[in-house]
């Protein structure tokens, strides 16, 4: 993949949809702690897009593995096939504009073996702002053939995340106040994994929700100590916004692994160490 091929502009998507090999479209609108977004999808979505529910289909049941553990591979594959995803066909994923949910779907598909998945940069908001049409038509795609590969590439567990903080760079994608432990609205305790650096996901995008240019993102991550060949890990609250950070790193031409259990898993074990304040340690 080239540095910018993980994302696609609204104009680029419009051209591809009119071409000879249109991509499969997945609508993964999602709101943290909010209502189910299926009614919003049914009220208006990109023509041909299939709705995929992040909480139920891009994650397993919440528990010891965190709030959004990875889904069962067979169940995930079945969801993707029902949505029309095939191994040899391109896929474009979008959400309401924040990009977190779309990045989660992108990460899952890419790390389980699909070679051609991109995120609509700026999501539905960018599409409609560019004059793109939406429809309330019911979508029934032809069954796809995608089967996830055994295992998930680029995945860290809790021990792996701790090791990455010691030998490499571990980025915390949550808001700075959660990293510092000043507030914690969801998880048992505030703070961060010792050695992790604060790198809020919100700083990867501009006011319009679209990614910063690749060179600007690369400069951002270079300032955090990420260079070519640096072992990098990312975590967030539950493995959703962290996927967006991995996507931003890929746009910048940099590789990173994801600690999918993230802070929701780490903080659930009182034996694991917690750092607070602005200092990584």
PDB file of C-alpha atoms in Angstrom:
ATOM      1  CA  UNK A   1       0.000   0.000   0.000  1.00  0.00           C
ATOM      2  CA  UNK A   2       1.161   3.534  -0.663  1.00  0.00           C
ATOM      3  CA  UNK A   3       1.149   6.110   2.113  1.00  0.00           C
ATOM      4  CA  UNK A   4      -2.156   7.630   1.080  1.00  0.00           C
ATOM      5  CA  UNK A   5      -4.045   4.627  -0.303  1.00  0.00           C
ATOM      6  CA  UNK A   6      -5.734   3.824   3.016  1.00  0.00           C
ATOM      7  CA  UNK A   7      -8.088   6.792   2.574  1.00  0.00           C
ATOM      8  CA  UNK A   8     -10.203   8.059  -0.296  1.00  0.00           C
ATOM      9  CA  UNK A   9     -11.700  11.483  -0.945  1.00  0.00           C
ATOM     10  CA  UNK A  10     -15.371  12.024  -1.673  1.00  0.00           C
ATOM     11  CA  UNK A  11     -14.503  13.022  -5.238  1.00  0.00           C
ATOM     12  CA  UNK A  12     -12.383   9.911  -5.662  1.00  0.00           C
ATOM     13  CA  UNK A  13     -15.188   7.709  -4.381  1.00  0.00           C
ATOM     14  CA  UNK A  14     -17.686   9.299  -6.755  1.00  0.00           C
ATOM     15  CA  UNK A  15     -15.376   8.496  -9.659  1.00  0.00           C
ATOM     16  CA  UNK A  16     -14.881   4.900  -8.543  1.00  0.00           C
ATOM     17  CA  UNK A  17     -18.602   4.303  -8.062  1.00  0.00           C
ATOM     18  CA  UNK A  18     -19.139   5.401 -11.658  1.00  0.00           C
ATOM     19  CA  UNK A  19     -16.329   3.198 -12.921  1.00  0.00           C
ATOM     20  CA  UNK A  20     -16.136  -0.413 -14.050  1.00  0.00           C
ATOM     21  CA  UNK A  21     -15.105  -1.786 -10.634  1.00  0.00           C
ATOM     22  CA  UNK A  22     -17.141   0.040  -7.991  1.00  0.00           C
ATOM     23  CA  UNK A  23     -16.230  -0.718  -4.378  1.00  0.00           C
ATOM     24  CA  UNK A  24     -18.451  -2.385  -1.821  1.00  0.00           C
ATOM     25  CA  UNK A  25     -19.660   0.299   0.606  1.00  0.00           C
ATOM     26  CA  UNK A  26     -19.988  -0.272   4.353  1.00  0.00           C
ATOM     27  CA  UNK A  27     -21.785   2.271   6.546  1.00  0.00           C
ATOM     28  CA  UNK A  28     -20.476   1.926  10.120  1.00  0.00           C
ATOM     29  CA  UNK A  29     -21.935   5.010  11.743  1.00  0.00           C
ATOM     30  CA  UNK A  30     -21.501   4.806  15.501  1.00  0.00           C
ATOM     31  CA  UNK A  31     -21.792   7.054  18.528  1.00  0.00           C
ATOM     32  CA  UNK A  32     -19.867   6.294  21.712  1.00  0.00           C
ATOM     33  CA  UNK A  33     -22.426   5.688  24.441  1.00  0.00           C
ATOM     34  CA  UNK A  34     -25.167   6.854  22.102  1.00  0.00           C
ATOM     35  CA  UNK A  35     -28.132   5.260  20.384  1.00  0.00           C
ATOM     36  CA  UNK A  36     -28.028   2.660  17.638  1.00  0.00           C
ATOM     37  CA  UNK A  37     -27.293   4.411  14.343  1.00  0.00           C
ATOM     38  CA  UNK A  38     -29.301   2.039  12.149  1.00  0.00           C
ATOM     39  CA  UNK A  39     -32.287   4.446  12.050  1.00  0.00           C
ATOM     40  CA  UNK A  40     -29.959   7.171  10.781  1.00  0.00           C
ATOM     41  CA  UNK A  41     -28.643   4.788   8.128  1.00  0.00           C
ATOM     42  CA  UNK A  42     -32.179   3.853   7.074  1.00  0.00           C
ATOM     43  CA  UNK A  43     -33.077   7.530   6.773  1.00  0.00           C
ATOM     44  CA  UNK A  44     -30.248   8.172   4.335  1.00  0.00           C
ATOM     45  CA  UNK A  45     -27.032   6.451   3.241  1.00  0.00           C
ATOM     46  CA  UNK A  46     -24.722   6.308   0.266  1.00  0.00           C
ATOM     47  CA  UNK A  47     -26.347   4.390  -2.612  1.00  0.00           C
ATOM     48  CA  UNK A  48     -25.587   0.703  -2.217  1.00  0.00           C
ATOM     49  CA  UNK A  49     -24.065   0.982   1.266  1.00  0.00           C
ATOM     50  CA  UNK A  50     -24.734  -1.770   3.807  1.00  0.00           C
ATOM     51  CA  UNK A  51     -24.995  -0.973   7.500  1.00  0.00           C
ATOM     52  CA  UNK A  52     -22.610  -2.714   9.902  1.00  0.00           C
ATOM     53  CA  UNK A  53     -23.074  -2.312  13.648  1.00  0.00           C
ATOM     54  CA  UNK A  54     -19.799  -1.665  15.465  1.00  0.00           C
ATOM     55  CA  UNK A  55     -20.928  -2.769  18.921  1.00  0.00           C
ATOM     56  CA  UNK A  56     -22.527  -6.015  17.740  1.00  0.00           C
ATOM     57  CA  UNK A  57     -20.589  -6.925  14.589  1.00  0.00           C
ATOM     58  CA  UNK A  58     -17.154  -5.320  14.820  1.00  0.00           C
ATOM     59  CA  UNK A  59     -16.656  -6.305  18.461  1.00  0.00           C
ATOM     60  CA  UNK A  60     -17.300  -9.240  20.741  1.00  0.00           C
ATOM     61  CA  UNK A  61     -19.212  -9.060  24.028  1.00  0.00           C
ATOM     62  CA  UNK A  62     -17.691  -6.696  26.593  1.00  0.00           C
ATOM     63  CA  UNK A  63     -15.858  -8.409  29.413  1.00  0.00           C
ATOM     64  CA  UNK A  64     -12.358  -9.110  30.658  1.00  0.00           C
ATOM     65  CA  UNK A  65     -10.987  -8.252  27.205  1.00  0.00           C
ATOM     66  CA  UNK A  66     -12.375  -4.719  27.356  1.00  0.00           C
ATOM     67  CA  UNK A  67     -15.459  -2.882  26.138  1.00  0.00           C
ATOM     68  CA  UNK A  68     -14.858  -3.686  22.461  1.00  0.00           C
ATOM     69  CA  UNK A  69     -12.836  -6.907  22.250  1.00  0.00           C
ATOM     70  CA  UNK A  70     -12.238  -8.313  18.812  1.00  0.00           C
ATOM     71  CA  UNK A  71     -15.167 -10.230  17.332  1.00  0.00           C
ATOM     72  CA  UNK A  72     -15.100 -13.962  16.842  1.00  0.00           C
ATOM     73  CA  UNK A  73     -13.347 -14.486  13.481  1.00  0.00           C
ATOM     74  CA  UNK A  74     -16.035 -16.750  12.061  1.00  0.00           C
ATOM     75  CA  UNK A  75     -18.796 -14.375  13.122  1.00  0.00           C
ATOM     76  CA  UNK A  76     -16.904 -11.411  11.655  1.00  0.00           C
ATOM     77  CA  UNK A  77     -16.383 -13.224   8.378  1.00  0.00           C
ATOM     78  CA  UNK A  78     -20.073 -14.088   8.186  1.00  0.00           C
ATOM     79  CA  UNK A  79     -21.017 -10.424   8.755  1.00  0.00           C
ATOM     80  CA  UNK A  80     -18.656  -9.282   6.018  1.00  0.00           C
ATOM     81  CA  UNK A  81     -19.938 -11.878   3.543  1.00  0.00           C
ATOM     82  CA  UNK A  82     -23.550 -10.870   4.253  1.00  0.00           C
ATOM     83  CA  UNK A  83     -22.511  -7.281   3.574  1.00  0.00           C
ATOM     84  CA  UNK A  84     -21.214  -8.314   0.149  1.00  0.00           C
ATOM     85  CA  UNK A  85     -17.488  -8.250   0.939  1.00  0.00           C
ATOM     86  CA  UNK A  86     -15.319 -10.466  -1.275  1.00  0.00           C
ATOM     87  CA  UNK A  87     -11.571 -10.948  -1.115  1.00  0.00           C
ATOM     88  CA  UNK A  88     -10.969  -9.728  -4.658  1.00  0.00           C
ATOM     89  CA  UNK A  89     -13.233  -6.673  -4.599  1.00  0.00           C
ATOM     90  CA  UNK A  90     -12.404  -3.209  -3.206  1.00  0.00           C
ATOM     91  CA  UNK A  91     -14.151  -2.000  -0.057  1.00  0.00           C
ATOM     92  CA  UNK A  92     -14.741   1.559   1.140  1.00  0.00           C
ATOM     93  CA  UNK A  93     -15.888   2.170   4.700  1.00  0.00           C
ATOM     94  CA  UNK A  94     -17.446   5.344   6.061  1.00  0.00           C
ATOM     95  CA  UNK A  95     -19.102   6.642   9.207  1.00  0.00           C
ATOM     96  CA  UNK A  96     -20.748   9.888  10.240  1.00  0.00           C
ATOM     97  CA  UNK A  97     -17.531  11.847   9.910  1.00  0.00           C
ATOM     98  CA  UNK A  98     -15.500  11.237  13.066  1.00  0.00           C
ATOM     99  CA  UNK A  99     -13.706   8.375  11.390  1.00  0.00           C
ATOM    100  CA  UNK A 100     -13.223   6.171  14.458  1.00  0.00           C
ATOM    101  CA  UNK A 101     -15.750   3.481  13.557  1.00  0.00           C
ATOM    102  CA  UNK A 102     -14.702   3.447   9.911  1.00  0.00           C
ATOM    103  CA  UNK A 103     -11.095   2.991  10.991  1.00  0.00           C
ATOM    104  CA  UNK A 104     -12.088   0.073  13.234  1.00  0.00           C
ATOM    105  CA  UNK A 105     -13.704  -1.695  10.251  1.00  0.00           C
ATOM    106  CA  UNK A 106     -10.719  -0.839   8.040  1.00  0.00           C
ATOM    107  CA  UNK A 107      -8.284  -2.214  10.628  1.00  0.00           C
ATOM    108  CA  UNK A 108     -10.230  -5.442  11.137  1.00  0.00           C
ATOM    109  CA  UNK A 109     -10.515  -6.156   7.421  1.00  0.00           C
ATOM    110  CA  UNK A 110      -6.907  -5.258   6.624  1.00  0.00           C
ATOM    111  CA  UNK A 111      -5.472  -7.188   9.570  1.00  0.00           C
ATOM    112  CA  UNK A 112      -7.503 -10.286   8.749  1.00  0.00           C
ATOM    113  CA  UNK A 113      -6.394 -10.474   5.164  1.00  0.00           C
ATOM    114  CA  UNK A 114      -8.375  -8.120   2.909  1.00  0.00           C
ATOM    115  CA  UNK A 115      -5.932  -6.334   0.617  1.00  0.00           C
ATOM    116  CA  UNK A 116      -8.066  -3.449  -0.667  1.00  0.00           C
ATOM    117  CA  UNK A 117      -9.904  -1.483   2.018  1.00  0.00           C
ATOM    118  CA  UNK A 118     -10.072   2.285   2.343  1.00  0.00           C
ATOM    119  CA  UNK A 119     -11.807   4.809   4.545  1.00  0.00           C
ATOM    120  CA  UNK A 120     -13.854   7.660   3.071  1.00  0.00           C
ATOM    121  CA  UNK A 121     -11.951  10.683   4.339  1.00  0.00           C
ATOM    122  CA  UNK A 122     -14.371  12.856   6.312  1.00  0.00           C
ATOM    123  CA  UNK A 123     -17.132  10.253   6.128  1.00  0.00           C
ATOM    124  CA  UNK A 124     -20.744  10.959   5.279  1.00  0.00           C
ATOM    125  CA  UNK A 125     -20.317  14.648   6.098  1.00  0.00           C
ATOM    126  CA  UNK A 126     -17.612  15.026   3.448  1.00  0.00           C
ATOM    127  CA  UNK A 127     -19.709  13.095   0.933  1.00  0.00           C
ATOM    128  CA  UNK A 128     -22.786  15.305   1.319  1.00  0.00           C
ATOM    129  CA  UNK A 129     -20.674  18.483   1.478  1.00  0.00           C
ATOM    130  CA  UNK A 130     -19.285  17.525  -1.935  1.00  0.00           C
ATOM    131  CA  UNK A 131     -22.805  17.121  -3.312  1.00  0.00           C
ATOM    132  CA  UNK A 132     -22.933  13.356  -3.048  1.00  0.00           C
ATOM    133  CA  UNK A 133     -26.352  11.742  -3.118  1.00  0.00           C
ATOM    134  CA  UNK A 134     -27.910   9.738  -0.293  1.00  0.00           C
ATOM    135  CA  UNK A 135     -30.836   7.371  -0.444  1.00  0.00           C
ATOM    136  CA  UNK A 136     -33.193   5.541   1.890  1.00  0.00           C
ATOM    137  CA  UNK A 137     -33.454   2.579  -0.490  1.00  0.00           C
ATOM    138  CA  UNK A 138     -33.171  -0.872   1.046  1.00  0.00           C
ATOM    139  CA  UNK A 139     -29.907  -2.617   0.122  1.00  0.00           C
ATOM    140  CA  UNK A 140     -29.648  -6.398  -0.327  1.00  0.00           C
ATOM    141  CA  UNK A 141     -26.148  -7.210  -1.556  1.00  0.00           C
ATOM    142  CA  UNK A 142     -25.039 -10.414  -3.206  1.00  0.00           C
ATOM    143  CA  UNK A 143     -23.233 -12.720  -0.770  1.00  0.00           C
ATOM    144  CA  UNK A 144     -19.490 -12.122  -0.643  1.00  0.00           C
ATOM    145  CA  UNK A 145     -16.722 -14.680  -0.223  1.00  0.00           C
ATOM    146  CA  UNK A 146     -14.362 -13.015   2.272  1.00  0.00           C
ATOM    147  CA  UNK A 147     -12.897 -15.334   4.892  1.00  0.00           C
ATOM    148  CA  UNK A 148     -10.650 -13.843   7.583  1.00  0.00           C
ATOM    149  CA  UNK A 149      -7.175 -15.316   7.807  1.00  0.00           C
ATOM    150  CA  UNK A 150      -6.359 -17.208  11.007  1.00  0.00           C
ATOM    151  CA  UNK A 151      -4.974 -14.799  13.575  1.00  0.00           C
ATOM    152  CA  UNK A 152      -4.944 -11.013  13.474  1.00  0.00           C
ATOM    153  CA  UNK A 153      -1.828  -9.214  12.272  1.00  0.00           C
ATOM    154  CA  UNK A 154      -0.514  -6.165  14.086  1.00  0.00           C
ATOM    155  CA  UNK A 155      -2.187  -6.978  17.395  1.00  0.00           C
ATOM    156  CA  UNK A 156      -0.807  -6.355  20.886  1.00  0.00           C
ATOM    157  CA  UNK A 157      -2.026  -7.795  24.173  1.00  0.00           C
ATOM    158  CA  UNK A 158      -1.523  -6.103  27.555  1.00  0.00           C
ATOM    159  CA  UNK A 159       1.960  -7.507  28.048  1.00  0.00           C
ATOM    160  CA  UNK A 160       2.896  -6.565  24.514  1.00  0.00           C
ATOM    161  CA  UNK A 161       1.705  -2.994  25.034  1.00  0.00           C
ATOM    162  CA  UNK A 162       3.769  -2.694  28.226  1.00  0.00           C
ATOM    163  CA  UNK A 163       6.811  -4.034  26.394  1.00  0.00           C
ATOM    164  CA  UNK A 164       6.270  -1.630  23.490  1.00  0.00           C
ATOM    165  CA  UNK A 165       6.311   1.303  25.931  1.00  0.00           C
ATOM    166  CA  UNK A 166       9.719   0.137  27.164  1.00  0.00           C
ATOM    167  CA  UNK A 167      11.276  -0.763  23.809  1.00  0.00           C
ATOM    168  CA  UNK A 168       9.702   1.402  21.144  1.00  0.00           C
ATOM    169  CA  UNK A 169       6.881   3.958  21.262  1.00  0.00           C
ATOM    170  CA  UNK A 170       3.428   3.414  22.749  1.00  0.00           C
ATOM    171  CA  UNK A 171       0.890   6.110  21.847  1.00  0.00           C
ATOM    172  CA  UNK A 172      -2.223   6.818  23.931  1.00  0.00           C
ATOM    173  CA  UNK A 173      -4.912   8.055  21.528  1.00  0.00           C
ATOM    174  CA  UNK A 174      -7.376   9.280  24.170  1.00  0.00           C
ATOM    175  CA  UNK A 175      -7.962  12.894  25.178  1.00  0.00           C
ATOM    176  CA  UNK A 176      -5.129  14.409  27.178  1.00  0.00           C
ATOM    177  CA  UNK A 177      -7.179  14.801  30.353  1.00  0.00           C
ATOM    178  CA  UNK A 178      -7.929  11.077  30.390  1.00  0.00           C
ATOM    179  CA  UNK A 179      -4.270  10.251  29.785  1.00  0.00           C
ATOM    180  CA  UNK A 180      -3.277  12.456  32.711  1.00  0.00           C
ATOM    181  CA  UNK A 181      -5.954  10.908  34.918  1.00  0.00           C
ATOM    182  CA  UNK A 182      -7.750  14.205  35.549  1.00  0.00           C
ATOM    183  CA  UNK A 183     -11.062  12.695  34.444  1.00  0.00           C
ATOM    184  CA  UNK A 184     -12.206   9.167  33.647  1.00  0.00           C
ATOM    185  CA  UNK A 185     -15.828   9.012  32.519  1.00  0.00           C
ATOM    186  CA  UNK A 186     -15.943   5.325  31.616  1.00  0.00           C
ATOM    187  CA  UNK A 187     -13.222   3.084  33.026  1.00  0.00           C
ATOM    188  CA  UNK A 188     -12.428   2.067  36.644  1.00  0.00           C
ATOM    189  CA  UNK A 189      -9.387   4.326  37.051  1.00  0.00           C
ATOM    190  CA  UNK A 190      -7.810   7.251  35.234  1.00  0.00           C
ATOM    191  CA  UNK A 191      -4.275   7.537  33.941  1.00  0.00           C
ATOM    192  CA  UNK A 192      -2.167   5.743  31.380  1.00  0.00           C
ATOM    193  CA  UNK A 193       0.086   2.775  30.781  1.00  0.00           C
ATOM    194  CA  UNK A 194       3.512   3.654  32.198  1.00  0.00           C
ATOM    195  CA  UNK A 195       5.799   4.856  29.430  1.00  0.00           C
ATOM    196  CA  UNK A 196       3.000   5.693  26.985  1.00  0.00           C
ATOM    197  CA  UNK A 197       2.984   9.075  25.249  1.00  0.00           C
ATOM    198  CA  UNK A 198      -0.116  11.236  24.934  1.00  0.00           C
ATOM    199  CA  UNK A 199      -1.179  11.547  21.286  1.00  0.00           C
ATOM    200  CA  UNK A 200      -4.895  12.410  21.054  1.00  0.00           C
ATOM    201  CA  UNK A 201      -6.573  11.085  17.924  1.00  0.00           C
ATOM    202  CA  UNK A 202      -8.399  14.383  17.484  1.00  0.00           C
ATOM    203  CA  UNK A 203      -5.110  16.003  16.458  1.00  0.00           C
ATOM    204  CA  UNK A 204      -4.897  13.816  13.347  1.00  0.00           C
ATOM    205  CA  UNK A 205      -7.692  15.677  11.582  1.00  0.00           C
ATOM    206  CA  UNK A 206      -8.673  19.202  10.660  1.00  0.00           C
ATOM    207  CA  UNK A 207     -11.882  21.056  11.580  1.00  0.00           C
ATOM    208  CA  UNK A 208     -13.702  19.310   8.715  1.00  0.00           C
ATOM    209  CA  UNK A 209     -12.896  15.858  10.115  1.00  0.00           C
ATOM    210  CA  UNK A 210     -10.573  15.000   7.255  1.00  0.00           C
ATOM    211  CA  UNK A 211      -7.041  13.795   7.849  1.00  0.00           C
ATOM    212  CA  UNK A 212      -4.187  16.240   7.845  1.00  0.00           C
ATOM    213  CA  UNK A 213      -1.830  15.949   4.899  1.00  0.00           C
ATOM    214  CA  UNK A 214       0.552  12.997   5.037  1.00  0.00           C
ATOM    215  CA  UNK A 215       3.608  15.206   5.612  1.00  0.00           C
ATOM    216  CA  UNK A 216       1.881  17.035   8.483  1.00  0.00           C
ATOM    217  CA  UNK A 217       0.948  13.726  10.101  1.00  0.00           C
ATOM    218  CA  UNK A 218       4.455  12.418   9.638  1.00  0.00           C
ATOM    219  CA  UNK A 219       5.857  15.540  11.295  1.00  0.00           C
ATOM    220  CA  UNK A 220       3.465  15.067  14.198  1.00  0.00           C
ATOM    221  CA  UNK A 221       4.509  11.477  14.785  1.00  0.00           C
ATOM    222  CA  UNK A 222       8.193  12.219  14.238  1.00  0.00           C
ATOM    223  CA  UNK A 223       7.973  14.746  17.078  1.00  0.00           C
ATOM    224  CA  UNK A 224       6.658  11.908  19.247  1.00  0.00           C
ATOM    225  CA  UNK A 225       9.665   9.774  18.411  1.00  0.00           C
ATOM    226  CA  UNK A 226       8.159   7.698  15.614  1.00  0.00           C
ATOM    227  CA  UNK A 227      10.453   7.173  12.639  1.00  0.00           C
ATOM    228  CA  UNK A 228      10.835   4.494   9.994  1.00  0.00           C
ATOM    229  CA  UNK A 229      11.578   1.212  11.720  1.00  0.00           C
ATOM    230  CA  UNK A 230      10.442   2.334  15.175  1.00  0.00           C
ATOM    231  CA  UNK A 231       8.295  -0.349  16.851  1.00  0.00           C
ATOM    232  CA  UNK A 232       5.029   1.515  17.512  1.00  0.00           C
ATOM    233  CA  UNK A 233       1.949   0.537  19.473  1.00  0.00           C
ATOM    234  CA  UNK A 234      -1.321   2.407  19.897  1.00  0.00           C
ATOM    235  CA  UNK A 235      -4.124   2.111  22.430  1.00  0.00           C
ATOM    236  CA  UNK A 236      -7.178   4.140  23.368  1.00  0.00           C
ATOM    237  CA  UNK A 237     -10.202   3.477  25.568  1.00  0.00           C
ATOM    238  CA  UNK A 238     -11.464   0.317  23.908  1.00  0.00           C
ATOM    239  CA  UNK A 239      -9.718  -0.177  20.580  1.00  0.00           C
ATOM    240  CA  UNK A 240     -11.856   2.102  18.395  1.00  0.00           C
ATOM    241  CA  UNK A 241     -10.181   5.511  18.267  1.00  0.00           C
ATOM    242  CA  UNK A 242      -6.843   3.686  18.487  1.00  0.00           C
ATOM    243  CA  UNK A 243      -7.599   2.143  15.093  1.00  0.00           C
ATOM    244  CA  UNK A 244      -8.007   5.691  13.774  1.00  0.00           C
ATOM    245  CA  UNK A 245      -4.518   6.480  15.070  1.00  0.00           C
ATOM    246  CA  UNK A 246      -3.123   3.403  13.297  1.00  0.00           C
ATOM    247  CA  UNK A 247      -4.841   4.651  10.142  1.00  0.00           C
ATOM    248  CA  UNK A 248      -3.311   8.116  10.570  1.00  0.00           C
ATOM    249  CA  UNK A 249       0.114   6.537  10.972  1.00  0.00           C
ATOM    250  CA  UNK A 250      -0.428   4.550   7.772  1.00  0.00           C
ATOM    251  CA  UNK A 251      -1.422   7.717   5.913  1.00  0.00           C
ATOM    252  CA  UNK A 252       1.906   9.120   7.148  1.00  0.00           C
ATOM    253  CA  UNK A 253       3.704   6.051   5.805  1.00  0.00           C
ATOM    254  CA  UNK A 254       4.372   4.510   9.228  1.00  0.00           C
ATOM    255  CA  UNK A 255       3.482   1.107  10.643  1.00  0.00           C
ATOM    256  CA  UNK A 256       1.881   0.524  14.045  1.00  0.00           C
ATOM    257  CA  UNK A 257       0.305  -2.253  16.063  1.00  0.00           C
ATOM    258  CA  UNK A 258      -2.931  -1.896  18.027  1.00  0.00           C
ATOM    259  CA  UNK A 259      -3.562  -2.913  21.628  1.00  0.00           C
ATOM    260  CA  UNK A 260      -7.212  -3.722  21.017  1.00  0.00           C
ATOM    261  CA  UNK A 261      -8.147  -4.286  24.668  1.00  0.00           C
ATOM    262  CA  UNK A 262      -6.781  -0.807  25.410  1.00  0.00           C
ATOM    263  CA  UNK A 263      -7.426   1.076  28.639  1.00  0.00           C
ATOM    264  CA  UNK A 264     -10.744  -0.677  29.271  1.00  0.00           C
ATOM    265  CA  UNK A 265      -8.867  -3.978  29.596  1.00  0.00           C
ATOM    266  CA  UNK A 266      -5.723  -2.604  31.227  1.00  0.00           C
ATOM    267  CA  UNK A 267      -7.525  -0.662  33.963  1.00  0.00           C
ATOM    268  CA  UNK A 268      -9.855  -3.561  34.806  1.00  0.00           C
ATOM    269  CA  UNK A 269      -6.928  -5.441  36.400  1.00  0.00           C
ATOM    270  CA  UNK A 270      -5.904  -3.757  39.686  1.00  0.00           C
ATOM    271  CA  UNK A 271      -2.528  -5.501  39.503  1.00  0.00           C
ATOM    272  CA  UNK A 272      -1.480  -3.551  36.420  1.00  0.00           C
ATOM    273  CA  UNK A 273       0.481  -0.339  37.059  1.00  0.00           C
ATOM    274  CA  UNK A 274      -1.073   3.059  36.319  1.00  0.00           C
ATOM    275  CA  UNK A 275       0.744   6.341  35.704  1.00  0.00           C
ATOM    276  CA  UNK A 276      -0.904   9.750  36.065  1.00  0.00           C
ATOM    277  CA  UNK A 277      -0.003  13.288  35.142  1.00  0.00           C
ATOM    278  CA  UNK A 278       1.765  14.559  32.024  1.00  0.00           C
ATOM    279  CA  UNK A 279       4.932  12.500  32.562  1.00  0.00           C
ATOM    280  CA  UNK A 280       4.881   9.187  30.675  1.00  0.00           C
ATOM    281  CA  UNK A 281       6.279   7.314  33.686  1.00  0.00           C
TER     282      UNK A 281
END
